[in-house]
């Protein structure tokens, strides 16, 4: 099978109905027509075999996740997805693999209403790079830099579940007694919080998606917002049933530093608490208030009585750095 047959067979699907896409796959460029009064939101994520996923991972899950992690970046700005490109390096053409990969990819694309508009295909070590194009009303994107001291800190869903799933898959943790389906679901088919991100527009002062660990990503917001700090109440953290069954130190490690969550972490002034809860409830995702930002830098972990946690080494909660 040649390169063009491959594209035709697995990737040139009928276009979705985005208002922005004027021309999709087949020419030298795709054409997008941004709407008046809006801005394009653009993000790229690369997934490399052996780095971001096991080479023998289920290709359908891989297709889903490659797009989902990009959608999560749009969600974190409050943007609506429209289109994406796919740059794919493949060691060889394995039809069953491509079929499953494409099925997972397009399942995610159709759930979140975005269209594959182009890409590039080449032989090489397995590598998947997606660039996504979304839209926000001009000036309304929620950036990392807008938090103020005294803002509430919120997190969506149940961070830490994917990290627990990874420990099971790598054999570090016994699967017996665990809800493996939901652990692997979180790891393989994360649900980007697109509707929640849009609902938070105009309410959140700053936002980020949690890909490298909750504390590390919260740290990025605090730094971007001028060197704020935070006090996080560990007893307020949302805890999935599978994590509650684990030793407290492991559960905390997964929730605070697990990574691969694709939840949203945002800040917002306490004055919008009720509006924020109502807006997010309509998106069908829980949002939990876990702490407060402070003028003084650094992150302090406290328990429900307000006492700083003893024996917790903040370095353990550092996020993943590819070049560290
Ligand atoms: P070029 O020579 O300009 O790089 P290609 O021959 O690589 O163009 O690609 C032909 C068409 O197929 C282009 O419209 C390109 O965007 C599209 N395309 C190539 N690879 C992919 C892919 N993996 N997914 C979607 N579209 C692709
Ligand atoms: Mg090309």
PDB file of C-alpha atoms and ligand atoms in Angstrom, residues 3-4 6-7 11-12 24-30 85-88 116-121, ligand 1:
ATOM      1  CA  UNK A   3       1.411   6.593   0.979  1.00  0.00           C
ATOM      2  CA  UNK A   4      -1.568   8.063  -0.877  1.00  0.00           C
ATOM      3  CA  UNK A   6      -2.930   4.835   3.060  1.00  0.00           C
ATOM      4  CA  UNK A   7      -4.111   8.417   3.548  1.00  0.00           C
ATOM      5  CA  UNK A  11      -7.595   9.292   7.135  1.00  0.00           C
ATOM      6  CA  UNK A  12      -9.554  10.976   4.342  1.00  0.00           C
ATOM      7  CA  UNK A  24      -9.740  19.723   4.096  1.00  0.00           C
ATOM      8  CA  UNK A  25      -7.456  16.875   3.006  1.00  0.00           C
ATOM      9  CA  UNK A  26      -6.199  16.668  -0.579  1.00  0.00           C
ATOM     10  CA  UNK A  27      -4.605  19.956  -1.535  1.00  0.00           C
ATOM     11  CA  UNK A  28      -1.299  21.527  -0.504  1.00  0.00           C
ATOM     12  CA  UNK A  29      -2.959  23.316   2.394  1.00  0.00           C
ATOM     13  CA  UNK A  30      -6.220  23.137   4.248  1.00  0.00           C
ATOM     14  CA  UNK A  85      -3.864  17.978  11.426  1.00  0.00           C
ATOM     15  CA  UNK A  86      -2.036  14.672  11.914  1.00  0.00           C
ATOM     16  CA  UNK A  87       1.671  14.130  11.276  1.00  0.00           C
ATOM     17  CA  UNK A  88       2.378  10.422  11.471  1.00  0.00           C
ATOM     18  CA  UNK A 116      -9.130  16.076  10.289  1.00  0.00           C
ATOM     19  CA  UNK A 117      -8.048  18.632   7.668  1.00  0.00           C
ATOM     20  CA  UNK A 118      -4.561  17.448   6.683  1.00  0.00           C
ATOM     21  CA  UNK A 119      -1.250  16.113   7.812  1.00  0.00           C
ATOM     22  CA  UNK A 120       1.868  14.339   6.729  1.00  0.00           C
ATOM     23  CA  UNK A 121       2.732  10.639   6.556  1.00  0.00           C
TER      24      UNK A 121
HETATM   25  P1  LIG B   1       2.679  17.442   0.525  1.00  0.00           P
HETATM   26  O1  LIG B   1       3.453  16.767  -0.561  1.00  0.00           O
HETATM   27  O2  LIG B   1       2.204  18.805   0.189  1.00  0.00           O
HETATM   28  O3  LIG B   1       3.328  17.310   1.863  1.00  0.00           O
HETATM   29  P2  LIG B   1       1.256  15.092   0.936  1.00  0.00           P
HETATM   30  O4  LIG B   1       1.453  14.363  -0.333  1.00  0.00           O
HETATM   31  O5  LIG B   1       2.127  14.779   2.104  1.00  0.00           O
HETATM   32  O6  LIG B   1       1.309  16.615   0.614  1.00  0.00           O
HETATM   33  O7  LIG B   1      -0.244  14.920   1.405  1.00  0.00           O
HETATM   34  C1  LIG B   1      -1.316  14.939   0.489  1.00  0.00           C
HETATM   35  C2  LIG B   1      -2.557  15.379   1.197  1.00  0.00           C
HETATM   36  O8  LIG B   1      -2.879  14.453   2.220  1.00  0.00           O
HETATM   37  C3  LIG B   1      -2.417  16.735   1.886  1.00  0.00           C
HETATM   38  O9  LIG B   1      -3.653  17.417   1.783  1.00  0.00           O
HETATM   39  C4  LIG B   1      -2.116  16.373   3.300  1.00  0.00           C
HETATM   40  O10 LIG B   1      -2.582  17.370   4.192  1.00  0.00           O
HETATM   41  C5  LIG B   1      -2.899  15.074   3.465  1.00  0.00           C
HETATM   42  N1  LIG B   1      -2.293  14.161   4.450  1.00  0.00           N
HETATM   43  C6  LIG B   1      -1.070  13.569   4.416  1.00  0.00           C
HETATM   44  N2  LIG B   1      -0.905  12.777   5.486  1.00  0.00           N
HETATM   45  C7  LIG B   1      -2.031  12.860   6.222  1.00  0.00           C
HETATM   46  C8  LIG B   1      -2.466  12.277   7.439  1.00  0.00           C
HETATM   47  N3  LIG B   1      -1.700  11.442   8.153  1.00  0.00           N
HETATM   48  N4  LIG B   1      -3.683  12.617   7.879  1.00  0.00           N
HETATM   49  C9  LIG B   1      -4.461  13.465   7.189  1.00  0.00           C
HETATM   50  N5  LIG B   1      -4.131  14.041   6.049  1.00  0.00           N
HETATM   51  C10 LIG B   1      -2.915  13.742   5.540  1.00  0.00           C
END
